[in-house]
Coordinates of C-alpha atoms in Angstrom, one line a residue:
L1 CA 85.2 56.1 93.6
P2 CA 81.6 54.9 93.9
L3 CA 82.5 51.6 92.3
V4 CA 85.6 51.2 94.6
A5 CA 83.3 51.9 97.6
I6 CA 80.8 49.3 96.5
L7 CA 83.4 46.7 95.9
S8 CA 85.2 47.5 99.2
G9 CA 81.9 47.3 101.1
W10 CA 80.9 44.1 99.5
G11 CA 84.3 42.6 100.2
L12 CA 84.2 43.7 103.9
M13 CA 80.7 42.3 104.2
T14 CA 81.9 38.9 102.9
I15 CA 84.9 38.8 105.1
W16 CA 83.0 39.8 108.2
R17 CA 80.5 37.1 107.5
L18 CA 83.2 34.5 107.2
S19 CA 85.5 35.5 110.0
P20 CA 85.0 38.5 112.4
V21 CA 88.8 38.5 113.2
F22 CA 89.8 38.8 109.6
G23 CA 86.9 41.3 109.0
L24 CA 88.3 43.6 111.7
R25 CA 91.8 43.3 110.3
Q26 CA 90.6 44.1 106.8
T27 CA 88.5 47.1 108.1
I28 CA 91.7 48.5 109.8
W29 CA 93.7 48.1 106.5
L30 CA 90.9 49.8 104.6
G31 CA 90.8 52.6 107.1
L32 CA 94.6 53.0 106.8
A33 CA 94.4 53.0 103.0
L34 CA 91.8 55.8 103.1
V35 CA 94.0 57.9 105.4
V36 CA 97.0 57.5 103.1
Y37 CA 94.8 58.3 100.1
T38 CA 93.5 61.4 101.7
V39 CA 96.9 62.6 102.7
G40 CA 98.3 61.9 99.3
V41 CA 95.6 63.9 97.5
R42 CA 95.7 66.9 99.9
I43 CA 99.6 67.3 99.9
P44 CA 100.9 67.8 96.3
A45 CA 104.5 67.6 97.5
I46 CA 104.0 63.9 98.0
L47 CA 103.1 63.5 94.3
R48 CA 106.1 65.6 93.3
L49 CA 108.3 63.3 95.4
L50 CA 106.9 60.2 93.8
R51 CA 107.4 61.7 90.3
R52 CA 111.0 62.9 91.1
Y53 CA 112.2 59.5 92.4
K54 CA 110.2 57.2 90.1
Y55 CA 113.2 55.0 89.4
L56 CA 114.1 54.6 93.0
W57 CA 110.6 53.7 94.1
L58 CA 110.3 51.0 91.4
T59 CA 113.7 49.7 92.2
V60 CA 112.7 49.4 95.9
G61 CA 109.6 47.5 94.9
L62 CA 111.6 45.1 92.6
F63 CA 114.1 44.6 95.4
L64 CA 111.3 43.7 97.9
T65 CA 110.0 41.2 95.4
I66 CA 113.4 39.7 94.9
L67 CA 113.7 39.3 98.7
T68 CA 110.8 36.9 98.6
F69 CA 113.2 34.4 96.9
L70 CA 115.5 34.5 99.9
L71 CA 113.3 35.4 102.8
G72 CA 109.9 34.6 101.5
T73 CA 107.3 32.8 103.6
N74 CA 103.7 31.6 103.4
P75 CA 101.5 32.4 106.4
L76 CA 99.8 29.0 106.0
G77 CA 103.1 27.2 106.2
Y78 CA 102.8 25.6 102.7
G79 CA 102.5 26.7 99.1
P80 CA 104.2 29.5 97.3
R81 CA 106.4 31.8 99.4
L82 CA 105.3 35.1 98.1
W83 CA 105.1 37.0 101.4
L84 CA 107.5 38.8 103.6
G85 CA 106.9 38.6 107.3
I86 CA 107.8 41.2 110.0
G87 CA 106.7 40.6 113.5
G88 CA 103.7 38.5 112.7
V89 CA 102.5 40.9 110.0
Y90 CA 102.8 39.5 106.4
F91 CA 102.6 41.4 103.2
Q92 CA 103.0 40.5 99.6
P93 CA 105.6 42.8 97.9
S94 CA 103.8 42.4 94.6
E95 CA 100.9 44.5 96.0
P96 CA 103.0 47.7 96.5
L97 CA 104.8 46.9 93.3
K98 CA 101.6 47.4 91.4
L99 CA 101.2 50.9 92.7
L100 CA 104.9 51.6 92.2
L101 CA 104.6 50.5 88.6
I102 CA 101.7 52.8 88.1
V103 CA 103.7 55.7 89.7
Y104 CA 106.7 54.9 87.5
L105 CA 104.7 54.6 84.2
A106 CA 102.7 57.8 85.0
A107 CA 105.8 59.8 85.8
Y108 CA 107.9 58.5 83.0
L109 CA 105.3 58.9 80.3
A110 CA 104.2 62.4 81.6
D111 CA 107.9 63.4 81.3
R112 CA 108.1 62.1 77.7
Q113 CA 104.7 63.5 76.6
H114 CA 106.3 66.5 74.8
L115 CA 108.3 64.1 72.6
L116 CA 105.2 62.3 71.6
S117 CA 103.3 65.4 70.8
L118 CA 106.3 66.9 68.7
Q119 CA 106.9 63.8 66.6
N120 CA 105.8 65.5 63.3
E121 CA 108.1 68.5 63.9
I122 CA 111.3 66.8 64.8
H123 CA 111.4 64.6 61.6
I124 CA 112.1 61.3 63.3
S125 CA 110.3 58.3 62.2
K126 CA 107.2 57.5 64.2
R127 CA 108.4 53.9 64.9
S128 CA 111.9 54.9 66.2
L129 CA 110.3 57.6 68.4
W130 CA 108.0 55.0 69.9
V131 CA 110.8 52.6 70.5
A132 CA 112.9 55.2 72.1
V133 CA 110.1 56.4 74.4
L134 CA 108.6 53.1 75.4
M135 CA 111.7 50.9 75.6
P136 CA 112.6 51.8 79.2
T137 CA 109.0 51.1 80.2
L138 CA 109.1 47.8 78.5
V139 CA 112.3 46.9 80.2
M140 CA 111.2 47.8 83.7
T141 CA 107.8 46.2 83.3
G142 CA 109.5 43.1 81.8
I143 CA 111.8 42.8 84.8
A144 CA 108.7 42.9 87.1
L145 CA 106.9 40.4 84.9
G146 CA 109.9 38.1 84.9
L147 CA 110.1 38.1 88.7
L148 CA 106.4 37.3 89.0
I149 CA 106.5 34.6 86.4
F150 CA 109.5 33.0 88.1
Q151 CA 107.5 33.0 91.3
R152 CA 104.6 31.5 89.5
D153 CA 102.3 34.4 90.4
L154 CA 100.5 34.5 87.1
G155 CA 97.5 36.3 88.3
T156 CA 99.5 39.3 89.4
A157 CA 101.6 39.1 86.2
S158 CA 98.4 39.4 84.1
I159 CA 97.4 42.5 86.2
F160 CA 100.8 44.0 85.4
I161 CA 100.2 43.5 81.7
F162 CA 96.8 45.1 82.0
I163 CA 98.3 48.1 83.9
Y164 CA 101.0 48.6 81.3
A165 CA 98.5 48.4 78.4
V166 CA 96.1 50.9 80.1
M167 CA 98.9 53.3 81.0
T168 CA 100.5 53.4 77.6
Y169 CA 97.1 53.7 76.0
Q170 CA 96.3 56.7 78.2
A171 CA 99.6 58.3 77.5
T172 CA 99.4 58.0 73.8

């Protein structure tokens, strides 16, 4: 949290220096994010809801990303159309998709953790167990990566690869 606070403060300071209008907007978004974080940590039912409907959440995130192919726009008027606009407010669906991918991977791998810990007792080859457990995560992450690569959003795609590597390392 201290590192996040330093980076957020540094970013806010830079944005305020460049444009007070965008600085105010970013400050509001940061405040909203802190409220959502605080509510999420304080109410465990929200975490259970995220875990229970992990496939639905990731599918919604993928659907929003697919919508950018049909309804996508760019606030600048030119360049890649990676944003969805609603009433003058634009957002990039790949941003919530990052969080939804983390939710999906954490919930899925937590549900399969007992299989990984019992691999010596169930007499299944280690390789086939890994393939059986990790294949659904590879498929879902691969779909997300495919969409991002097709959109030519390679920076976000590389973040997805990093997220996948860290999550599978942590789970195993």
